[in-house]
Amino acid sequence: MGVRPQRGEGDGAPMDLTGFRFDLSPSDVPTSWYNILPDLPEPVPPPLDPRTRQPVPPEALTRLFAKTLVEQEVSTERFIEMPGEVRKALVAFGRRPTPLFRAMNLERYLNTPAEIYFKYEGVTPTGSHKINTALAQAFYNKREGIERLVTETGAGQWGSALAAAGAYFGLKVRVYMTRSSYLTKPYRRTLMELFGAEVYPSPSDKTEVGRRFLAEDPNHPGSLGIAISEAIEDVLKDERARYSLGSVLNHVLLHQTVIGLEAMRQLDEAGVYPDVMIGAVGGGSNFAGFTYPFIGERLRGKSETRFIAVEPKASPSMTRGVYTYDYGDTGGLTPLLKMHTVGHQYRVPPIHAGGLRYHGVAPTLSILINHGIVEPVAYHQREVFEAAHLFTKLEGIVPAPESAHAVKAAIDVALKAKEEGRRVVVAFNLSGHGLLDLQGYREYLDGKLVDYEPEKLPVEEGPPV
Ligand SMILES: *Cc1c(COP(=O)(O)O)cnc(C)c1O
C-alpha cells in the first residue's frame, strides 16, 4: 500500500489536482427541502394511538413538537421552502455546504474500474449530519416561543447537535444520556456542556420514570427507550418545553435532504450520475437525506440508480424485521408507527455504532424497501471496522462506526464491479467522523471486538403489538 511517487514530482512540474473534490459555495446551499411523500408509491400509514388503534390527529402531537414541525410531518408538498434564518444558520454555524470527495486512493488500492465518491458530513461542528435537522428544529421552536428543548441521546451525536443548535438560537437544551454512554463517552458529554446543555445520565433522579428504574438498580446502564420516556415526561411537566427527535420522523428526514440536493449538484460538477448510492441506517435520516432526492428521480422514471441501505447484523430491522405497527420507544409511550421493526422490546447488543442501535426504521424508508426501490444489507461489526481501518489509511478520514457500515458496502460494490469488469459510479454518505469514537477503534486494534448474532428476535415470536 502507499502512494507511488508520480513522474515529475519534486522538479516543480505541475501535478494534476483535479477530480479529488467537488465544492459548492454558500449560495449553493438549497433554498428548499425535498419531501418524498408525494412521490412515494403508496401513502404512509398514519401513526396510531396504542389504546384505541385510531389514527392520531396531527394536532395531538403539538404538545410534544413545535407546530410547524407537525405540519411538515404530514405535508404533501414536494418542495418545502427553507426559512432564510435556517439557511443562514446552516452556512454560518453548520458550515454547509459540505464537500463531495472522490476516493481515488481507495479506488487505486482496490484496483477497481468503479469510481467511488463520498459526501462528507464530518466537517460540521459536531462531526455528523445531525446538525442539519437540529438547527431547523431549534429555529421553529424558538419562533413559536418555546424556551427549552428536551431530548435523549445514546452515543451522543444527536445530543451534541441539538446542544449546538440551542446555543446558536438561544434555547435551553436538556439531554438525557443513557448512563452507559455517559460513563464511556465522557467527551461527548463535555461537548454538550460546552454548548451550554444540561446533561443527565439516564435513568436519572429528575423524573418519576427515572427514579423507578434507579430504585431497581442504582447503577442501571439505561437504554434509549428509558431516556425517551424521561424526556417526554420532562416535556409534559413544562408547558414552555418541547421534545426533539433526531431521526425516523418525516420532518427530520426532510431536513436532511440538504445533503442529497447538494450532492446532486456536486456529482453533476464531477460529470457523473450515480449507478449505486449507499448509506448507513439507524432510523434512516442520513440515508434518506442523501438518497431521497435521487430516489424521487427514480420514482418519476428518470433513473435506474440502485439504493443500498446498510445496517448492523446485531440490529437487523430491515433485513430480519417485520413490517408492522410498533412503538417508537422501548417504554411504549409513543404512538405506533408502521415500519420495519425487530420489536420495541428487542435488546440491541452493545455494538460500537451506537447511532444504529434502534429497533425500527423510518416509515417512508420501510415503504421503499417493500417496493424494492431500496435494497437492505447487513454486516457484522468486525468486518465494518476492518473496512473503516482500510479507509482511514487510504483516505485519511476516520469514519464514525455508523458511517463505516456505508464504507464497507461501497468497498463490496466496487469489488463486485471489478469482478464483472464494469465501470460503476458509486456514491456513499460518510455521515460523520469517528474521532470521538476511538474507544471502539481501540478495542478493534486490541482484537476485542465481538460480533453479535441475534439468535432469536422478538418479532419471530409474533408481531410486537
Ligand atoms: C445518528 C447517526 C447515524 C444513524 O442515524 P440515521 O438517522 O439513520 O442517520 C449514522 N451516522 C452518524 C454519524 C450518526 O451520528
mmCIF file of C-alpha atoms and ligand atoms in Angstrom, residues 121-122 126-130 155-158 188 246-248 252-253 256 259 279-289 310 353-358 360-362 365 399-404 429-434 437, ligand 1:
data_model
loop_
_atom_site.group_PDB
_atom_site.id
_atom_site.type_symbol
_atom_site.label_atom_id
_atom_site.label_comp_id
_atom_site.label_asym_id
_atom_site.label_seq_id
_atom_site.Cartn_x
_atom_site.Cartn_y
_atom_site.Cartn_z
ATOM 1 C CA GLU A 121 -20.794 15.334 6.728
ATOM 2 C CA GLY A 122 -17.966 15.086 9.261
ATOM 3 C CA THR A 126 -20.370 18.368 15.946
ATOM 4 C CA GLY A 127 -18.940 15.982 13.369
ATOM 5 C CA SER A 128 -22.074 14.493 11.783
ATOM 6 C CA HIS A 129 -25.149 15.245 9.690
ATOM 7 C CA LYS A 130 -27.381 15.636 12.786
ATOM 8 C CA ALA A 155 -23.821 7.709 21.521
ATOM 9 C CA GLY A 156 -24.092 11.482 21.900
ATOM 10 C CA GLN A 157 -24.107 12.635 18.261
ATOM 11 C CA TRP A 158 -27.700 13.821 18.394
ATOM 12 C CA ARG A 188 -19.479 13.806 24.112
ATOM 13 C CA GLY A 246 -33.069 13.208 15.746
ATOM 14 C CA SER A 247 -34.307 10.593 13.226
ATOM 15 C CA VAL A 248 -37.193 8.380 11.989
ATOM 16 C CA VAL A 252 -36.342 15.008 10.342
ATOM 17 C CA LEU A 253 -35.664 13.145 7.086
ATOM 18 C CA GLN A 256 -31.585 16.104 5.930
ATOM 19 C CA ILE A 259 -27.205 16.505 1.818
ATOM 20 C CA GLY A 279 -25.913 4.970 3.296
ATOM 21 C CA ALA A 280 -25.896 3.544 6.815
ATOM 22 C CA VAL A 281 -29.264 3.280 8.559
ATOM 23 C CA GLY A 282 -30.117 3.751 12.229
ATOM 24 C CA GLY A 283 -33.518 5.403 11.971
ATOM 25 C CA GLY A 284 -32.868 6.378 8.364
ATOM 26 C CA SER A 285 -32.187 10.131 8.441
ATOM 27 C CA ASN A 286 -28.757 10.389 6.811
ATOM 28 C CA PHE A 287 -29.632 7.678 4.273
ATOM 29 C CA ALA A 288 -32.847 9.499 3.378
ATOM 30 C CA GLY A 289 -31.163 12.888 3.318
ATOM 31 C CA VAL A 310 -26.756 -0.758 5.403
ATOM 32 C CA ALA A 353 -22.214 2.026 16.228
ATOM 33 C CA GLY A 354 -24.466 3.490 18.939
ATOM 34 C CA GLY A 355 -26.412 5.512 16.376
ATOM 35 C CA LEU A 356 -27.546 2.310 14.652
ATOM 36 C CA ARG A 357 -28.871 0.652 17.817
ATOM 37 C CA TYR A 358 -32.543 1.238 17.080
ATOM 38 C CA GLY A 360 -37.128 0.146 13.781
ATOM 39 C CA VAL A 361 -36.625 2.357 10.712
ATOM 40 C CA ALA A 362 -38.417 5.346 9.222
ATOM 41 C CA LEU A 365 -37.948 4.036 4.117
ATOM 42 C CA PRO A 399 -15.239 7.191 9.832
ATOM 43 C CA ALA A 400 -17.768 7.127 12.661
ATOM 44 C CA PRO A 401 -18.593 3.460 13.380
ATOM 45 C CA GLU A 402 -22.093 4.143 11.982
ATOM 46 C CA SER A 403 -20.766 5.615 8.729
ATOM 47 C CA ALA A 404 -18.270 2.765 8.466
ATOM 48 C CA ASN A 429 -22.624 9.164 2.518
ATOM 49 C CA LEU A 430 -19.886 9.468 5.129
ATOM 50 C CA SER A 431 -22.303 10.664 7.798
ATOM 51 C CA GLY A 432 -19.688 11.570 10.401
ATOM 52 C CA HIS A 433 -16.119 11.268 11.649
ATOM 53 C CA GLY A 434 -15.088 8.865 14.372
ATOM 54 C CA ASP A 437 -15.301 7.044 18.933
HETATM 55 C C1 LIG B 1 -27.040 9.080 14.364
HETATM 56 C C2 LIG B 1 -26.083 8.691 13.314
HETATM 57 C C3 LIG B 1 -26.403 7.741 12.309
HETATM 58 C C4 LIG B 1 -27.680 6.969 12.305
HETATM 59 O O1 LIG B 1 -28.864 7.724 12.295
HETATM 60 P P1 LIG B 1 -29.703 7.943 10.978
HETATM 61 O O2 LIG B 1 -30.893 8.698 11.445
HETATM 62 O O3 LIG B 1 -30.061 6.592 10.424
HETATM 63 O O4 LIG B 1 -28.867 8.715 10.053
HETATM 64 C C5 LIG B 1 -25.480 7.488 11.316
HETATM 65 N N1 LIG B 1 -24.281 8.099 11.294
HETATM 66 C C6 LIG B 1 -23.928 9.010 12.248
HETATM 67 C C7 LIG B 1 -22.587 9.634 12.167
HETATM 68 C C8 LIG B 1 -24.821 9.333 13.284
HETATM 69 O O5 LIG B 1 -24.471 10.218 14.213
#
